[in-house]
Amino acid sequence: MGIRTNALIFPAGVLMTLALVACSDTSGLSVTKNTNTDIDVTSNHTAHTDVEQGIWPPQPLGITNIEGYPASARSGAEQSVIDSARRALMNNPETREVLGNNYRQFDGSLGSGKSDITASFLFYNYLNNTTIEARLTRAGNVVNEVFPASEWQPPEHSDEVVEAIALGQASLAENGYETAGLEGTAMLAFPQISQIASTDRHYYSERLLYVTFGQGDGAIPVYSALVNLSNGSVTESGLVR
């Protein structure tokens, strides 16, 4: 496992987007217009209702035309931050080095409000069989942490599912099994305890998906295959045992 960092400078537009998201209240925002000219808006305190008026919680006086802040706007701002952070990471030389030329990119996520991380992303390198967590800090640094596949792998990607099903289907057809009309599914495969040397290793050392073909709707599958996406091979294809 290794950690690599590299300084990065944000464009002005990215910093503006980050600031907007960081200042947003996660409980929802509102835009208000004060149309009551009788209230001293330069005062340090805003007039509110109180308990004697039978209104609780207290509400500001003289506020009208309250307009809700659309949830889609905040979602769009957050996605903009993730997209900007992803571009910054993909332009980082050290990130490109650990990713290599044969990798899969998984979804990214924003850091929490109390974290020094702006966004983080997961990748899988099929050539080196490593999982990479790439993080962009609020200071503009890039941190790449690399894990052997046997230690940690992300859940199956939707594109991996499609690829694994196609490989499994081709292998079954070569062995004389007909999968037409059957529903194919695929998920990340996990080794049995007897297959791994250490009990703290819960993953294969390569990227393997378990593929099944059946009628669906909870019915027991008819065929199965173990697909290795690291080298494009298929093993143990045939009738489900």
Short mmCIF file of C-alpha atoms in Angstrom, two decimals:
data_model
loop_
_atom_site.label_atom_id
_atom_site.label_comp_id
_atom_site.label_asym_id
_atom_site.label_seq_id
_atom_site.Cartn_x
_atom_site.Cartn_y
_atom_site.Cartn_z
CA MET A 1 0.00 0.00 0.00
CA GLY A 2 1.32 3.43 -0.87
CA ILE A 3 0.25 7.06 -0.67
CA ARG A 4 1.31 9.66 -3.18
CA THR A 5 0.51 13.35 -3.17
CA ASN A 6 0.85 16.12 -5.66
CA ALA A 7 -0.04 19.81 -5.43
CA LEU A 8 -2.72 21.08 -7.76
CA ILE A 9 -4.01 24.58 -8.57
CA PHE A 10 -7.75 25.05 -9.09
CA PRO A 11 -9.14 27.27 -11.87
CA ALA A 12 -11.14 30.25 -10.60
CA GLY A 13 -14.41 28.71 -11.80
CA VAL A 14 -13.81 25.55 -9.82
CA LEU A 15 -13.05 27.50 -6.65
CA MET A 16 -16.27 29.46 -7.08
CA THR A 17 -18.29 26.25 -7.41
CA LEU A 18 -16.58 24.75 -4.35
CA ALA A 19 -17.35 27.85 -2.35
CA LEU A 20 -21.01 27.78 -3.33
CA VAL A 21 -21.41 24.16 -2.30
CA ALA A 22 -19.42 24.56 0.90
CA CYS A 23 -21.61 27.47 2.00
CA SER A 24 -24.88 25.72 1.17
CA ASP A 25 -27.05 24.48 4.02
CA THR A 26 -27.78 20.77 3.54
CA SER A 27 -31.18 21.19 5.17
CA GLY A 28 -32.40 23.34 2.28
CA LEU A 29 -32.08 26.98 1.26
CA SER A 30 -34.51 29.82 0.65
CA VAL A 31 -34.33 33.21 -0.97
CA THR A 32 -36.31 35.99 0.75
CA LYS A 33 -37.30 39.51 -0.19
CA ASN A 34 -37.99 42.13 2.46
CA THR A 35 -40.85 44.34 1.31
CA ASN A 36 -41.64 45.95 4.67
CA THR A 37 -39.95 49.35 4.67
CA ASP A 38 -41.06 50.00 8.28
CA ILE A 39 -38.48 47.54 9.61
CA ASP A 40 -34.94 48.76 10.22
CA VAL A 41 -32.98 46.29 8.09
CA THR A 42 -29.69 47.88 9.18
CA SER A 43 -30.22 46.70 12.76
CA ASN A 44 -28.19 43.81 14.14
CA HIS A 45 -31.42 42.00 15.06
CA THR A 46 -34.40 41.01 12.91
CA ALA A 47 -37.91 41.33 14.36
CA HIS A 48 -39.55 37.95 15.04
CA THR A 49 -42.79 36.58 16.41
CA ASP A 50 -42.71 35.32 19.96
CA VAL A 51 -44.51 32.78 22.18
CA GLU A 52 -47.17 35.28 23.27
CA GLN A 53 -48.39 35.52 19.68
CA GLY A 54 -48.97 31.76 19.61
CA ILE A 55 -46.49 31.18 16.76
CA TRP A 56 -43.69 28.69 17.23
CA PRO A 57 -40.98 28.38 16.12
CA PRO A 58 -40.42 32.14 15.82
CA GLN A 59 -40.86 33.56 12.33
CA PRO A 60 -39.24 36.75 10.96
CA LEU A 61 -41.59 39.72 10.55
CA GLY A 62 -41.95 41.66 7.34
CA ILE A 63 -40.74 38.83 5.09
CA THR A 64 -42.80 38.08 1.99
CA ASN A 65 -42.43 36.40 -1.38
CA ILE A 66 -40.44 33.45 -0.01
CA GLU A 67 -39.05 31.44 -2.89
CA GLY A 68 -37.79 27.89 -2.33
CA TYR A 69 -34.28 27.02 -3.51
CA PRO A 70 -34.69 24.08 -5.94
CA ALA A 71 -33.11 20.83 -4.77
CA SER A 72 -31.98 20.23 -8.34
CA ALA A 73 -29.83 23.36 -8.18
CA ARG A 74 -27.85 22.07 -5.21
CA SER A 75 -27.58 18.64 -6.81
CA GLY A 76 -26.27 20.26 -9.96
CA ALA A 77 -23.70 22.28 -8.00
CA GLU A 78 -22.48 19.14 -6.22
CA GLN A 79 -22.17 17.26 -9.50
CA SER A 80 -20.23 20.18 -10.93
CA VAL A 81 -17.74 19.91 -8.06
CA ILE A 82 -17.39 16.15 -8.60
CA ASP A 83 -16.86 16.64 -12.34
CA SER A 84 -14.26 19.36 -11.76
CA ALA A 85 -12.44 17.22 -9.18
CA ARG A 86 -12.46 14.23 -11.54
CA ARG A 87 -10.91 16.29 -14.34
CA ALA A 88 -8.25 17.58 -11.96
CA LEU A 89 -7.38 14.04 -10.86
CA MET A 90 -7.30 12.67 -14.39
CA ASN A 91 -4.87 15.45 -15.35
CA ASN A 92 -2.58 14.60 -12.43
CA PRO A 93 0.59 12.78 -13.61
CA GLU A 94 0.89 10.58 -10.52
CA THR A 95 -2.77 9.53 -10.74
CA ARG A 96 -2.35 8.60 -14.41
CA GLU A 97 0.75 6.60 -13.51
CA VAL A 98 -0.97 4.44 -10.89
CA LEU A 99 -4.02 3.94 -13.13
CA GLY A 100 -2.03 2.69 -16.12
CA ASN A 101 -3.65 2.01 -19.48
CA ASN A 102 -6.22 -0.62 -18.47
CA TYR A 103 -8.49 0.54 -15.68
CA ARG A 104 -12.11 1.10 -14.73
CA GLN A 105 -13.41 4.29 -13.14
CA PHE A 106 -16.17 4.07 -10.54
CA ASP A 107 -18.48 6.76 -9.20
CA GLY A 108 -17.07 9.63 -7.16
CA SER A 109 -18.35 11.16 -3.93
CA LEU A 110 -18.02 14.48 -2.13
CA GLY A 111 -16.19 14.69 1.16
CA SER A 112 -18.14 15.52 4.31
CA GLY A 113 -18.38 19.08 5.57
CA LYS A 114 -15.89 18.35 8.36
CA SER A 115 -13.44 16.53 6.10
CA ASP A 116 -10.47 18.09 4.32
CA ILE A 117 -11.40 16.06 1.23
CA THR A 118 -13.27 17.76 -1.61
CA ALA A 119 -14.04 14.55 -3.50
CA SER A 120 -12.80 10.97 -3.77
CA PHE A 121 -12.91 8.40 -6.57
CA LEU A 122 -12.32 4.66 -6.90
CA PHE A 123 -10.55 2.95 -9.79
CA TYR A 124 -9.51 -0.59 -10.59
CA ASN A 125 -6.29 -1.31 -12.48
CA TYR A 126 -6.75 -4.61 -14.36
CA LEU A 127 -3.09 -4.83 -15.37
CA ASN A 128 -1.64 -4.55 -11.86
CA ASN A 129 -4.79 -5.81 -10.10
CA THR A 130 -4.94 -2.92 -7.68
CA THR A 131 -7.70 -0.73 -6.31
CA ILE A 132 -6.90 2.98 -6.30
CA GLU A 133 -8.62 5.57 -4.15
CA ALA A 134 -7.80 9.01 -5.52
CA ARG A 135 -8.72 12.00 -3.36
CA LEU A 136 -8.64 15.73 -3.99
CA THR A 137 -8.10 17.79 -0.84
CA ARG A 138 -9.57 21.21 -0.19
CA ALA A 139 -6.01 22.56 -0.26
CA GLY A 140 -5.73 21.43 -3.88
CA ASN A 141 -3.52 18.37 -3.33
CA VAL A 142 -4.02 14.94 -4.88
CA VAL A 143 -3.67 11.82 -2.73
CA ASN A 144 -3.49 8.40 -4.41
CA GLU A 145 -3.77 5.34 -2.19
CA VAL A 146 -3.16 1.94 -3.80
CA PHE A 147 -4.42 -1.41 -2.45
CA PRO A 148 -3.74 -4.95 -3.73
CA ALA A 149 -6.88 -6.56 -5.15
CA SER A 150 -6.71 -9.21 -2.45
CA GLU A 151 -7.20 -6.49 0.20
CA TRP A 152 -9.96 -4.41 -1.34
CA GLN A 153 -12.07 -4.23 -4.50
CA PRO A 154 -15.06 -2.00 -5.33
CA PRO A 155 -18.42 -3.66 -6.11
CA GLU A 156 -19.05 -4.68 -9.70
CA HIS A 157 -19.52 -1.87 -12.21
CA SER A 158 -22.51 -1.98 -14.57
CA ASP A 159 -20.14 -2.11 -17.56
CA GLU A 160 -18.28 -5.01 -15.96
CA VAL A 161 -21.57 -6.87 -15.57
CA VAL A 162 -22.28 -6.53 -19.29
CA GLU A 163 -18.77 -7.66 -20.21
CA ALA A 164 -18.79 -10.62 -17.81
CA ILE A 165 -22.19 -11.84 -19.04
CA ALA A 166 -21.00 -11.72 -22.66
CA LEU A 167 -17.83 -13.68 -21.85
CA GLY A 168 -19.74 -16.23 -19.79
CA GLN A 169 -22.36 -16.68 -22.49
CA ALA A 170 -19.70 -17.23 -25.17
CA SER A 171 -17.92 -19.81 -23.02
CA LEU A 172 -21.13 -21.74 -22.34
CA ALA A 173 -22.00 -21.71 -26.05
CA GLU A 174 -18.58 -23.19 -26.87
CA ASN A 175 -19.32 -26.00 -24.44
CA GLY A 176 -22.69 -26.71 -26.06
CA TYR A 177 -24.97 -24.95 -23.58
CA GLU A 178 -27.86 -22.85 -24.88
CA THR A 179 -28.54 -19.63 -22.95
CA ALA A 180 -31.09 -18.04 -25.33
CA GLY A 181 -34.11 -16.80 -23.41
CA LEU A 182 -32.30 -16.96 -20.07
CA GLU A 183 -31.56 -13.93 -17.92
CA GLY A 184 -27.89 -13.26 -17.21
CA THR A 185 -26.65 -11.72 -13.97
CA ALA A 186 -23.17 -11.04 -12.63
CA MET A 187 -21.68 -9.98 -9.31
CA LEU A 188 -18.26 -9.65 -7.74
CA ALA A 189 -16.98 -13.11 -6.80
CA PHE A 190 -15.51 -13.85 -3.39
CA PRO A 191 -13.18 -16.77 -2.62
CA GLN A 192 -13.93 -19.43 -0.06
CA ILE A 193 -11.88 -19.38 3.12
CA SER A 194 -10.05 -22.51 1.97
CA GLN A 195 -8.90 -20.68 -1.18
CA ILE A 196 -7.07 -17.86 0.54
CA ALA A 197 -3.89 -18.08 2.58
CA SER A 198 -4.81 -15.39 5.10
CA THR A 199 -8.14 -14.96 6.90
CA ASP A 200 -7.94 -11.16 6.59
CA ARG A 201 -8.05 -11.37 2.79
CA HIS A 202 -11.62 -11.45 1.50
CA TYR A 203 -11.05 -10.89 -2.22
CA TYR A 204 -9.47 -12.71 -5.13
CA SER A 205 -6.08 -11.43 -6.27
CA GLU A 206 -7.66 -10.68 -9.67
CA ARG A 207 -10.96 -9.16 -10.81
CA LEU A 208 -13.43 -12.09 -10.92
CA LEU A 209 -17.18 -11.94 -11.43
CA TYR A 210 -19.63 -14.79 -10.85
CA VAL A 211 -22.11 -15.04 -13.74
CA THR A 212 -25.38 -16.98 -13.79
CA PHE A 213 -28.09 -17.63 -16.39
CA GLY A 214 -31.64 -18.57 -15.46
CA GLN A 215 -35.34 -17.77 -15.70
CA GLY A 216 -35.11 -14.89 -13.23
CA ASP A 217 -37.81 -13.94 -10.71
CA GLY A 218 -35.92 -15.72 -7.94
CA ALA A 219 -35.69 -19.06 -9.75
CA ILE A 220 -32.53 -21.12 -9.27
CA PRO A 221 -30.16 -20.38 -12.19
CA VAL A 222 -29.39 -23.08 -14.75
CA TYR A 223 -25.82 -22.19 -15.77
CA SER A 224 -22.92 -20.39 -14.14
CA ALA A 225 -19.43 -19.20 -15.05
CA LEU A 226 -16.52 -17.60 -13.23
CA VAL A 227 -15.22 -14.77 -15.38
CA ASN A 228 -11.78 -13.22 -14.92
CA LEU A 229 -11.90 -9.64 -16.20
CA SER A 230 -8.21 -9.15 -15.52
CA ASN A 231 -7.26 -11.45 -18.39
CA GLY A 232 -10.58 -12.05 -20.17
CA SER A 233 -10.73 -15.76 -19.33
CA VAL A 234 -13.63 -17.95 -18.15
CA THR A 235 -13.41 -20.92 -15.78
CA GLU A 236 -15.87 -23.39 -14.30
CA SER A 237 -18.61 -22.68 -16.85
CA GLY A 238 -21.47 -25.15 -17.08
CA LEU A 239 -24.51 -26.35 -15.16
CA VAL A 240 -25.01 -24.88 -11.70
CA ARG A 241 -23.92 -27.48 -9.14
#
